[in-house]
Amino acid sequence: DMIGKSGMGKNDVTVKSSYTSDAAAQSRNAGKVIARMEDRTLTNGQFEVFYWMEYYNYLNKYSSYLSYVGLDTTKDLSTQQSMTEGKTWEQYFIDNALSTWAQFQSLCIEAEKAGFTLSDEVRENLDNMESELQTQAQSNGFDSVDAMIQSDFGANVTYADYLNYMTLYYTAYMYYSQEYTNLDTGR
């Protein structure tokens, strides 16, 4: 049961006139819930991390094919048609971000039901991430971790939003890996 899926009408997040060019409106609505799954919510600030991670991952994976697929990184994504009929590149990344969030949440819900917990090593990495990012921010000339994160993900994204993403990612990935291994070995 997710709010924000395509086809939900004029309030559907995937049919905004432009997601990437409306930073002021996004900043005013950073805490607004745009999707739900059971008792889990996705705020605009958290969503921006998912959106830009989808974008960056796509660029990393298909960088040599961008001109072939018609993606110009120097132009507004809301003005470029993607390879998916009737959708801009912006809508493509919005859909993928919502789908990824839903997948992460589904796996995290199942992990929680199964009593799965992250390893001490992963938990320690998450606990130390802010101080590591602080060092990285200072060495790259940023005033704070939030300033560095905002340069990558948008004006209203906070360290807490990024930590939320990383925690969901690691929980979903580690639980999936454990379950896959168990299926493969028949345990």
mmCIF file of C-alpha atoms in Angstrom:
data_model
loop_
_atom_site.group_PDB
_atom_site.id
_atom_site.type_symbol
_atom_site.label_atom_id
_atom_site.label_comp_id
_atom_site.label_asym_id
_atom_site.label_seq_id
_atom_site.Cartn_x
_atom_site.Cartn_y
_atom_site.Cartn_z
ATOM 1 C CA ASP A 1 0.000 0.000 0.000
ATOM 2 C CA MET A 2 2.119 2.860 -1.286
ATOM 3 C CA ILE A 3 1.141 6.468 -1.839
ATOM 4 C CA GLY A 4 2.853 8.026 -4.828
ATOM 5 C CA LYS A 5 2.669 5.158 -7.319
ATOM 6 C CA SER A 6 2.105 6.136 -10.945
ATOM 7 C CA GLY A 7 -1.460 6.722 -11.983
ATOM 8 C CA MET A 8 -2.669 8.149 -8.666
ATOM 9 C CA GLY A 9 -3.850 11.455 -10.161
ATOM 10 C CA LYS A 10 -2.772 15.077 -9.941
ATOM 11 C CA ASN A 11 -1.134 14.645 -6.516
ATOM 12 C CA ASP A 12 1.017 11.755 -7.756
ATOM 13 C CA VAL A 13 4.677 12.625 -7.100
ATOM 14 C CA THR A 14 5.624 11.139 -10.484
ATOM 15 C CA VAL A 15 3.590 13.671 -12.470
ATOM 16 C CA LYS A 16 4.873 16.909 -10.945
ATOM 17 C CA SER A 17 5.810 19.457 -13.585
ATOM 18 C CA SER A 18 9.394 19.223 -12.346
ATOM 19 C CA TYR A 19 10.955 17.527 -9.374
ATOM 20 C CA THR A 20 14.565 18.586 -9.845
ATOM 21 C CA SER A 21 13.962 22.278 -10.541
ATOM 22 C CA ASP A 22 11.722 23.106 -7.565
ATOM 23 C CA ALA A 23 14.262 23.157 -4.715
ATOM 24 C CA ALA A 24 12.504 25.922 -2.767
ATOM 25 C CA ALA A 25 9.215 24.005 -2.626
ATOM 26 C CA GLN A 26 11.044 20.799 -1.708
ATOM 27 C CA SER A 27 12.834 22.541 1.138
ATOM 28 C CA ARG A 28 9.535 23.805 2.567
ATOM 29 C CA ASN A 29 8.175 20.247 2.445
ATOM 30 C CA ALA A 30 11.237 18.251 3.542
ATOM 31 C CA GLY A 31 9.297 16.365 6.209
ATOM 32 C CA LYS A 32 6.174 15.795 4.123
ATOM 33 C CA VAL A 33 5.333 12.096 3.822
ATOM 34 C CA ILE A 34 5.066 11.082 0.182
ATOM 35 C CA ALA A 35 4.850 7.286 0.512
ATOM 36 C CA ARG A 36 3.807 4.710 3.101
ATOM 37 C CA MET A 37 4.249 0.992 3.547
ATOM 38 C CA GLU A 38 2.616 -0.481 6.624
ATOM 39 C CA ASP A 39 3.870 1.779 9.427
ATOM 40 C CA ARG A 40 6.900 2.981 7.417
ATOM 41 C CA THR A 41 6.994 6.382 5.775
ATOM 42 C CA LEU A 42 9.107 8.119 3.165
ATOM 43 C CA THR A 43 9.556 11.871 3.504
ATOM 44 C CA ASN A 44 10.559 14.274 0.737
ATOM 45 C CA GLY A 45 14.019 14.618 2.302
ATOM 46 C CA GLN A 46 14.529 10.850 2.406
ATOM 47 C CA PHE A 47 13.092 10.522 -1.086
ATOM 48 C CA GLU A 48 15.702 12.878 -2.508
ATOM 49 C CA VAL A 49 18.447 10.479 -1.406
ATOM 50 C CA PHE A 50 16.692 7.587 -3.170
ATOM 51 C CA TYR A 51 16.081 9.723 -6.276
ATOM 52 C CA TRP A 52 19.665 10.888 -6.650
ATOM 53 C CA MET A 53 21.097 7.466 -5.807
ATOM 54 C CA GLU A 54 19.020 6.062 -8.689
ATOM 55 C CA TYR A 55 20.375 8.811 -10.948
ATOM 56 C CA TYR A 56 24.013 8.354 -9.890
ATOM 57 C CA ASN A 57 23.793 4.562 -10.118
ATOM 58 C CA TYR A 58 22.335 4.846 -13.623
ATOM 59 C CA LEU A 59 25.145 7.164 -14.692
ATOM 60 C CA ASN A 60 27.757 4.823 -13.239
ATOM 61 C CA LYS A 61 26.267 1.796 -14.950
ATOM 62 C CA TYR A 62 25.451 3.302 -18.360
ATOM 63 C CA SER A 63 27.803 6.279 -18.707
ATOM 64 C CA SER A 64 29.087 5.215 -22.119
ATOM 65 C CA TYR A 65 25.523 4.801 -23.460
ATOM 66 C CA LEU A 66 23.966 8.100 -22.335
ATOM 67 C CA SER A 67 23.864 9.674 -25.797
ATOM 68 C CA TYR A 68 22.374 6.476 -27.221
ATOM 69 C CA VAL A 69 19.509 6.487 -24.678
ATOM 70 C CA GLY A 70 18.998 10.243 -25.032
ATOM 71 C CA LEU A 71 20.023 11.387 -21.566
ATOM 72 C CA ASP A 72 21.816 14.735 -21.496
ATOM 73 C CA THR A 73 23.177 15.389 -17.987
ATOM 74 C CA THR A 74 23.595 19.090 -18.753
ATOM 75 C CA LYS A 75 19.850 19.623 -19.244
ATOM 76 C CA ASP A 76 16.847 19.539 -16.886
ATOM 77 C CA LEU A 77 15.686 15.926 -16.566
ATOM 78 C CA SER A 78 12.035 17.019 -16.600
ATOM 79 C CA THR A 79 12.411 18.268 -20.186
ATOM 80 C CA GLN A 80 13.932 15.104 -21.674
ATOM 81 C CA GLN A 81 11.969 12.075 -22.825
ATOM 82 C CA SER A 82 13.292 8.786 -21.487
ATOM 83 C CA MET A 83 13.260 5.499 -23.338
ATOM 84 C CA THR A 84 10.088 4.638 -21.400
ATOM 85 C CA GLU A 85 7.195 5.868 -23.517
ATOM 86 C CA GLY A 86 5.456 8.946 -22.166
ATOM 87 C CA LYS A 87 7.901 9.539 -19.313
ATOM 88 C CA THR A 88 10.629 12.067 -18.829
ATOM 89 C CA TRP A 89 13.965 11.025 -17.382
ATOM 90 C CA GLU A 90 12.900 12.711 -14.183
ATOM 91 C CA GLN A 91 9.771 10.564 -13.962
ATOM 92 C CA TYR A 92 11.860 7.493 -14.782
ATOM 93 C CA PHE A 93 14.160 8.162 -11.815
ATOM 94 C CA ILE A 94 11.208 9.025 -9.559
ATOM 95 C CA ASP A 95 9.544 5.697 -10.383
ATOM 96 C CA ASN A 96 12.782 3.815 -9.793
ATOM 97 C CA ALA A 97 13.391 5.626 -6.497
ATOM 98 C CA LEU A 98 9.912 4.752 -5.225
ATOM 99 C CA SER A 99 10.320 1.159 -6.359
ATOM 100 C CA THR A 100 13.706 0.847 -4.673
ATOM 101 C CA TRP A 101 12.323 2.316 -1.445
ATOM 102 C CA ALA A 102 9.443 -0.184 -1.554
ATOM 103 C CA GLN A 103 11.847 -3.083 -2.145
ATOM 104 C CA PHE A 104 14.117 -1.975 0.711
ATOM 105 C CA GLN A 105 11.146 -1.548 3.038
ATOM 106 C CA SER A 106 9.673 -4.939 2.117
ATOM 107 C CA LEU A 107 12.953 -6.659 2.836
ATOM 108 C CA CYS A 108 13.427 -4.709 6.073
ATOM 109 C CA ILE A 109 9.925 -5.624 7.249
ATOM 110 C CA GLU A 110 10.629 -9.297 6.536
ATOM 111 C CA ALA A 111 14.027 -9.033 8.217
ATOM 112 C CA GLU A 112 12.413 -7.555 11.313
ATOM 113 C CA LYS A 113 9.785 -10.332 11.412
ATOM 114 C CA ALA A 114 12.557 -12.938 11.114
ATOM 115 C CA GLY A 115 14.549 -11.361 13.953
ATOM 116 C CA PHE A 116 17.401 -10.431 11.621
ATOM 117 C CA THR A 117 19.910 -7.891 12.883
ATOM 118 C CA LEU A 118 22.873 -6.289 11.210
ATOM 119 C CA SER A 119 26.293 -7.625 12.111
ATOM 120 C CA ASP A 120 28.324 -5.744 14.693
ATOM 121 C CA GLU A 121 30.739 -4.699 11.939
ATOM 122 C CA VAL A 122 28.024 -3.146 9.772
ATOM 123 C CA ARG A 123 26.366 -1.538 12.801
ATOM 124 C CA GLU A 124 29.744 -0.072 13.813
ATOM 125 C CA ASN A 125 30.289 1.262 10.267
ATOM 126 C CA LEU A 126 26.884 2.971 10.393
ATOM 127 C CA ASP A 127 27.622 4.338 13.873
ATOM 128 C CA ASN A 128 30.977 5.760 12.698
ATOM 129 C CA MET A 129 29.711 7.063 9.362
ATOM 130 C CA GLU A 130 28.983 10.602 10.587
ATOM 131 C CA SER A 131 32.509 11.155 11.920
ATOM 132 C CA GLU A 132 34.005 9.709 8.724
ATOM 133 C CA LEU A 133 31.802 11.979 6.629
ATOM 134 C CA GLN A 134 32.802 14.934 8.813
ATOM 135 C CA THR A 135 36.449 14.294 7.978
ATOM 136 C CA GLN A 136 35.567 13.949 4.293
ATOM 137 C CA ALA A 137 33.477 17.147 4.390
ATOM 138 C CA GLN A 138 36.314 19.150 5.955
ATOM 139 C CA SER A 139 38.882 17.840 3.494
ATOM 140 C CA ASN A 140 36.563 18.800 0.615
ATOM 141 C CA GLY A 141 35.933 22.325 1.924
ATOM 142 C CA PHE A 142 32.404 21.887 3.280
ATOM 143 C CA ASP A 143 31.282 23.542 6.526
ATOM 144 C CA SER A 144 29.400 20.442 7.670
ATOM 145 C CA VAL A 145 28.322 16.932 6.797
ATOM 146 C CA ASP A 146 24.869 18.270 5.911
ATOM 147 C CA ALA A 147 26.404 20.802 3.500
ATOM 148 C CA MET A 148 28.335 18.034 1.738
ATOM 149 C CA ILE A 149 25.282 15.762 1.590
ATOM 150 C CA GLN A 150 23.150 18.620 0.291
ATOM 151 C CA SER A 151 25.616 19.250 -2.529
ATOM 152 C CA ASP A 152 24.984 15.680 -3.725
ATOM 153 C CA PHE A 153 21.323 15.152 -2.846
ATOM 154 C CA GLY A 154 19.540 18.494 -2.552
ATOM 155 C CA ALA A 155 18.993 21.475 -0.304
ATOM 156 C CA ASN A 156 16.721 19.793 2.220
ATOM 157 C CA VAL A 157 18.545 16.502 2.716
ATOM 158 C CA THR A 158 20.113 15.943 6.112
ATOM 159 C CA TYR A 159 22.590 13.454 7.469
ATOM 160 C CA ALA A 160 19.612 11.696 9.115
ATOM 161 C CA ASP A 161 18.039 11.200 5.663
ATOM 162 C CA TYR A 162 21.277 9.754 4.329
ATOM 163 C CA LEU A 163 21.697 7.510 7.378
ATOM 164 C CA ASN A 164 18.123 6.295 6.887
ATOM 165 C CA TYR A 165 18.972 5.314 3.299
ATOM 166 C CA MET A 166 22.183 3.540 4.288
ATOM 167 C CA THR A 167 20.503 1.651 7.147
ATOM 168 C CA LEU A 168 17.682 0.493 4.876
ATOM 169 C CA TYR A 169 20.169 -0.436 2.163
ATOM 170 C CA TYR A 170 22.404 -2.510 4.428
ATOM 171 C CA THR A 171 19.512 -4.213 6.200
ATOM 172 C CA ALA A 172 17.764 -5.095 2.935
ATOM 173 C CA TYR A 173 20.967 -6.213 1.211
ATOM 174 C CA MET A 174 22.298 -8.270 4.121
ATOM 175 C CA TYR A 175 18.945 -9.929 4.809
ATOM 176 C CA TYR A 176 18.446 -10.723 1.111
ATOM 177 C CA SER A 177 21.985 -12.152 0.907
ATOM 178 C CA GLN A 178 21.386 -14.325 3.965
ATOM 179 C CA GLU A 179 18.077 -15.639 2.616
ATOM 180 C CA TYR A 180 19.546 -16.244 -0.838
ATOM 181 C CA THR A 181 22.442 -18.191 0.664
ATOM 182 C CA ASN A 182 20.008 -20.238 2.749
ATOM 183 C CA LEU A 183 17.958 -21.088 -0.355
ATOM 184 C CA ASP A 184 21.065 -21.968 -2.336
ATOM 185 C CA THR A 185 22.434 -24.272 0.342
ATOM 186 C CA GLY A 186 19.055 -25.676 1.324
ATOM 187 C CA ARG A 187 19.350 -24.656 4.993
#
